[in-house]
């Protein structure tokens, strides 16, 4: 079977998000098609640093070893986020907030330990994830990072990550990246970081998309606008839901016949765009490997099966796979 990473070797890396069992359960697909992996969860603060004095590196280490053994790159995800971050970062044992200095110290020490440990093994980090507000009202999202540290928490995060590994490529990562309003905020955020001399090298476009959304023109405009900042782009968490965002039905046990064709069309157009922008798009990662497991099976509707990947539940290539290898 044609290897996806081979087909794209002159364009960009092809990545997949993985979990601890994946090197066994999805070994063949991972080895044949992917040149990059990301830990879906096990490098997140809640899993790798559950208590102030306790790190748990075992699962992340094993996935890093798997990447090295198979000549794959490893993306680091993620260092500073409002979700999946343990409460001890933000709260003292009496329940009150830590001080700005205490939170910055915890951030720096977290980065020193995690980023330095994987120096030379993890080639890029999503340093800050999802710091922008979703509504057009606020600029930054209301989180403990913003409330306790203030707006410069991003500056501190990127500087600390850079100090911990000066060779790692550092990313700001977010979703709804091609929505014009959020795009403009993301542009302004990264522009400000660059103007202040903060070490940031790339923007991560999560790429949680839908068969009919977003319009290709918006994705193109977003790529152009971000690229004008002189940063590289990674598509960090790509999947194409077969349900529209507000379609919350839970009764579909098998995909409808038209779905995989329509999904293939969308994957095809997006990969065509990425190829066109190969000078800036350097990695395209799917948030999972095959349809037997996806976070979308529990989001936005718990327990509702979705089929968003390039390979089906039996690990066979779907129409979307066939589409993106032909150009
Ligand atoms: C992403 N958020 C996260 O970056 C990733 O770490 C996680 O595993 C899955 C998706 C997307 C997202 C969300 O978590 C909540 C609302 C909208 C989008």
GROMACS .gro file of C-alpha atoms in nm, residues 59-293:
model
  235
   59UNK     CA    1   0.414   0.681   2.948
   60UNK     CA    2   0.560   0.982   2.768
   61UNK     CA    3   0.907   0.827   2.774
   62UNK     CA    4   0.775   0.509   2.612
   63UNK     CA    5   0.610   0.704   2.329
   64UNK     CA    6   0.925   0.912   2.278
   65UNK     CA    7   1.126   0.589   2.254
   66UNK     CA    8   0.877   0.451   2.002
   67UNK     CA    9   0.923   0.762   1.787
   68UNK     CA   10   1.302   0.740   1.801
   69UNK     CA   11   1.309   0.368   1.724
   70UNK     CA   12   1.096   0.426   1.417
   71UNK     CA   13   1.269   0.738   1.288
   72UNK     CA   14   0.969   0.958   1.362
   73UNK     CA   15   0.971   1.315   1.488
   74UNK     CA   16   0.799   1.394   1.815
   75UNK     CA   17   0.582   1.704   1.872
   76UNK     CA   18   0.543   1.815   2.234
   77UNK     CA   19   0.187   1.891   2.350
   78UNK     CA   20   0.136   2.093   2.566
   79UNK     CA   21   0.296   2.312   2.838
   80UNK     CA   22   0.063   2.598   2.936
   81UNK     CA   23  -0.311   2.536   2.910
   82UNK     CA   24  -0.626   2.598   3.116
   83UNK     CA   25  -0.750   2.238   3.074
   84UNK     CA   26  -0.589   1.915   3.198
   85UNK     CA   27  -0.367   2.117   3.430
   86UNK     CA   28  -0.364   2.014   3.797
   87UNK     CA   29  -0.515   2.249   4.053
   88UNK     CA   30  -0.192   2.272   4.254
   89UNK     CA   31  -0.048   2.505   3.989
   90UNK     CA   32  -0.309   2.767   4.078
   91UNK     CA   33  -0.424   2.701   4.435
   92UNK     CA   34  -0.258   2.674   4.774
   93UNK     CA   35  -0.365   2.399   5.014
   94UNK     CA   36  -0.598   2.646   5.190
   95UNK     CA   37  -0.782   2.701   4.863
   96UNK     CA   38  -0.658   3.052   4.795
   97UNK     CA   39  -0.481   3.150   4.473
   98UNK     CA   40  -0.103   3.127   4.452
   99UNK     CA   41   0.075   3.455   4.383
  100UNK     CA   42   0.193   3.569   4.040
  101UNK     CA   43   0.553   3.491   4.141
  102UNK     CA   44   0.461   3.144   4.267
  103UNK     CA   45   0.276   3.058   3.947
  104UNK     CA   46   0.561   3.184   3.730
  105UNK     CA   47   0.806   2.978   3.936
  106UNK     CA   48   0.589   2.667   3.893
  107UNK     CA   49   0.568   2.732   3.518
  108UNK     CA   50   0.943   2.775   3.481
  109UNK     CA   51   1.023   2.471   3.690
  110UNK     CA   52   0.771   2.262   3.491
  111UNK     CA   53   0.932   2.367   3.165
  112UNK     CA   54   1.285   2.319   3.293
  113UNK     CA   55   1.204   1.964   3.394
  114UNK     CA   56   0.984   1.852   3.104
  115UNK     CA   57   1.142   2.040   2.813
  116UNK     CA   58   1.498   1.969   2.921
  117UNK     CA   59   1.421   1.601   2.968
  118UNK     CA   60   1.316   1.567   2.603
  119UNK     CA   61   1.579   1.801   2.460
  120UNK     CA   62   1.698   1.665   2.126
  121UNK     CA   63   1.404   1.421   2.120
  122UNK     CA   64   1.100   1.648   2.103
  123UNK     CA   65   1.162   1.885   1.812
  124UNK     CA   66   0.882   2.134   1.878
  125UNK     CA   67   0.646   2.230   2.158
  126UNK     CA   68   0.293   2.366   2.174
  127UNK     CA   69   0.408   2.607   2.444
  128UNK     CA   70   0.072   2.774   2.498
  129UNK     CA   71  -0.258   2.613   2.403
  130UNK     CA   72  -0.591   2.794   2.351
  131UNK     CA   73  -0.517   3.123   2.532
  132UNK     CA   74  -0.754   3.325   2.316
  133UNK     CA   75  -1.113   3.391   2.401
  134UNK     CA   76  -1.383   3.238   2.180
  135UNK     CA   77  -1.620   3.530   2.183
  136UNK     CA   78  -1.542   3.847   1.997
  137UNK     CA   79  -1.579   4.034   2.327
  138UNK     CA   80  -1.266   3.947   2.524
  139UNK     CA   81  -0.916   3.914   2.381
  140UNK     CA   82  -0.753   3.651   2.602
  141UNK     CA   83  -0.956   3.366   2.753
  142UNK     CA   84  -1.048   3.406   3.119
  143UNK     CA   85  -0.821   3.148   3.286
  144UNK     CA   86  -0.615   3.121   3.606
  145UNK     CA   87  -0.304   3.195   3.397
  146UNK     CA   88  -0.448   3.531   3.290
  147UNK     CA   89  -0.606   3.610   3.626
  148UNK     CA   90  -0.303   3.528   3.839
  149UNK     CA   91  -0.009   3.617   3.614
  150UNK     CA   92  -0.161   3.875   3.380
  151UNK     CA   93  -0.140   3.915   3.003
  152UNK     CA   94   0.236   3.860   2.993
  153UNK     CA   95   0.201   3.492   3.091
  154UNK     CA   96   0.258   3.400   2.726
  155UNK     CA   97   0.582   3.600   2.710
  156UNK     CA   98   0.708   3.421   3.020
  157UNK     CA   99   0.602   3.081   2.885
  158UNK     CA  100   0.784   3.115   2.553
  159UNK     CA  101   1.097   3.261   2.715
  160UNK     CA  102   1.112   2.979   2.972
  161UNK     CA  103   1.062   2.711   2.705
  162UNK     CA  104   1.333   2.865   2.490
  163UNK     CA  105   1.573   2.871   2.782
  164UNK     CA  106   1.500   2.505   2.856
  165UNK     CA  107   1.569   2.402   2.495
  166UNK     CA  108   1.706   2.673   2.264
  167UNK     CA  109   1.684   2.434   1.966
  168UNK     CA  110   1.315   2.345   1.996
  169UNK     CA  111   1.062   2.512   1.767
  170UNK     CA  112   0.802   2.688   1.980
  171UNK     CA  113   0.433   2.712   1.884
  172UNK     CA  114   0.118   2.892   1.984
  173UNK     CA  115  -0.166   2.640   1.922
  174UNK     CA  116  -0.541   2.707   1.897
  175UNK     CA  117  -0.871   2.600   1.734
  176UNK     CA  118  -1.121   2.789   1.515
  177UNK     CA  119  -0.805   2.924   1.361
  178UNK     CA  120  -0.965   3.016   1.030
  179UNK     CA  121  -1.268   3.192   1.177
  180UNK     CA  122  -1.205   3.552   1.063
  181UNK     CA  123  -1.253   3.708   1.408
  182UNK     CA  124  -1.045   3.456   1.596
  183UNK     CA  125  -0.787   3.458   1.315
  184UNK     CA  126  -0.738   3.831   1.356
  185UNK     CA  127  -0.695   3.792   1.732
  186UNK     CA  128  -0.448   3.510   1.682
  187UNK     CA  129  -0.258   3.723   1.433
  188UNK     CA  130  -0.248   4.018   1.673
  189UNK     CA  131  -0.137   3.795   1.961
  190UNK     CA  132   0.154   3.643   1.771
  191UNK     CA  133   0.246   3.978   1.615
  192UNK     CA  134   0.274   4.127   1.964
  193UNK     CA  135   0.493   3.839   2.082
  194UNK     CA  136   0.724   3.881   1.782
  195UNK     CA  137   0.745   4.258   1.828
  196UNK     CA  138   0.851   4.212   2.189
  197UNK     CA  139   1.125   3.973   2.081
  198UNK     CA  140   0.958   3.671   2.240
  199UNK     CA  141   1.095   3.344   2.093
  200UNK     CA  142   0.805   3.196   1.893
  201UNK     CA  143   0.860   3.007   1.571
  202UNK     CA  144   0.526   2.875   1.465
  203UNK     CA  145   0.150   2.872   1.486
  204UNK     CA  146  -0.038   2.547   1.539
  205UNK     CA  147  -0.366   2.527   1.351
  206UNK     CA  148  -0.555   2.257   1.537
  207UNK     CA  149  -0.768   2.175   1.235
  208UNK     CA  150  -1.077   2.030   1.406
  209UNK     CA  151  -1.294   2.065   1.098
  210UNK     CA  152  -1.624   1.944   0.950
  211UNK     CA  153  -1.733   1.811   0.613
  212UNK     CA  154  -1.890   2.147   0.521
  213UNK     CA  155  -1.689   2.383   0.735
  214UNK     CA  156  -1.485   2.600   0.728
  215UNK     CA  157  -1.495   2.746   0.377
  216UNK     CA  158  -1.168   2.678   0.192
  217UNK     CA  159  -1.123   3.049   0.125
  218UNK     CA  160  -1.114   3.116   0.499
  219UNK     CA  161  -0.849   2.851   0.551
  220UNK     CA  162  -0.644   3.004   0.271
  221UNK     CA  163  -0.680   3.355   0.413
  222UNK     CA  164  -0.576   3.231   0.758
  223UNK     CA  165  -0.267   3.056   0.620
  224UNK     CA  166  -0.167   3.370   0.426
  225UNK     CA  167  -0.223   3.601   0.719
  226UNK     CA  168  -0.028   3.386   0.967
  227UNK     CA  169   0.252   3.324   0.718
  228UNK     CA  170   0.294   3.700   0.676
  229UNK     CA  171   0.425   3.704   1.035
  230UNK     CA  172   0.729   3.506   0.923
  231UNK     CA  173   0.641   3.197   1.128
  232UNK     CA  174   0.598   2.838   1.013
  233UNK     CA  175   0.266   2.655   1.042
  234UNK     CA  176   0.180   2.309   1.168
  235UNK     CA  177  -0.166   2.158   1.133
  236UNK     CA  178  -0.153   2.001   1.476
  237UNK     CA  179  -0.480   1.816   1.545
  238UNK     CA  180  -0.659   1.756   1.218
  239UNK     CA  181  -0.985   1.562   1.197
  240UNK     CA  182  -1.298   1.603   0.988
  241UNK     CA  183  -1.615   1.531   1.181
  242UNK     CA  184  -1.897   1.374   0.982
  243UNK     CA  185  -2.143   1.578   1.193
  244UNK     CA  186  -2.190   1.952   1.173
  245UNK     CA  187  -2.104   2.132   1.499
  246UNK     CA  188  -2.469   2.172   1.602
  247UNK     CA  189  -2.576   1.824   1.485
  248UNK     CA  190  -2.598   1.642   1.820
  249UNK     CA  191  -2.790   1.330   1.718
  250UNK     CA  192  -2.671   1.014   1.890
  251UNK     CA  193  -2.860   0.744   1.700
  252UNK     CA  194  -2.620   0.689   1.410
  253UNK     CA  195  -2.441   0.360   1.464
  254UNK     CA  196  -2.279   0.338   1.121
  255UNK     CA  197  -2.170   0.623   0.893
  256UNK     CA  198  -2.424   0.712   0.625
  257UNK     CA  199  -2.319   0.610   0.273
  258UNK     CA  200  -2.254   0.965   0.149
  259UNK     CA  201  -2.039   1.066   0.443
  260UNK     CA  202  -1.703   0.917   0.350
  261UNK     CA  203  -1.718   1.057  -0.005
  262UNK     CA  204  -1.800   1.406   0.118
  263UNK     CA  205  -1.531   1.380   0.383
  264UNK     CA  206  -1.280   1.270   0.118
  265UNK     CA  207  -1.366   1.577  -0.086
  266UNK     CA  208  -1.292   1.803   0.212
  267UNK     CA  209  -0.970   1.623   0.310
  268UNK     CA  210  -0.867   1.645  -0.056
  269UNK     CA  211  -0.922   2.019  -0.082
  270UNK     CA  212  -0.745   2.088   0.245
  271UNK     CA  213  -0.440   1.881   0.154
  272UNK     CA  214  -0.433   2.056  -0.183
  273UNK     CA  215  -0.412   2.387   0.003
  274UNK     CA  216  -0.141   2.257   0.235
  275UNK     CA  217   0.063   2.142  -0.066
  276UNK     CA  218   0.025   2.484  -0.222
  277UNK     CA  219   0.165   2.640   0.096
  278UNK     CA  220   0.438   2.382   0.149
  279UNK     CA  221   0.691   2.661   0.210
  280UNK     CA  222   0.517   2.744   0.539
  281UNK     CA  223   0.315   2.432   0.627
  282UNK     CA  224   0.572   2.192   0.770
  283UNK     CA  225   0.371   1.927   0.954
  284UNK     CA  226   0.015   1.796   0.917
  285UNK     CA  227  -0.092   1.581   1.212
  286UNK     CA  228  -0.424   1.396   1.251
  287UNK     CA  229  -0.566   1.380   1.606
  288UNK     CA  230  -0.574   1.003   1.616
  289UNK     CA  231  -0.485   0.727   1.372
  290UNK     CA  232  -0.799   0.541   1.260
  291UNK     CA  233  -1.174   0.557   1.320
  292UNK     CA  234  -1.171   0.292   1.594
  293UNK     CA  235  -1.064   0.563   1.840
   0.00000   0.00000   0.00000
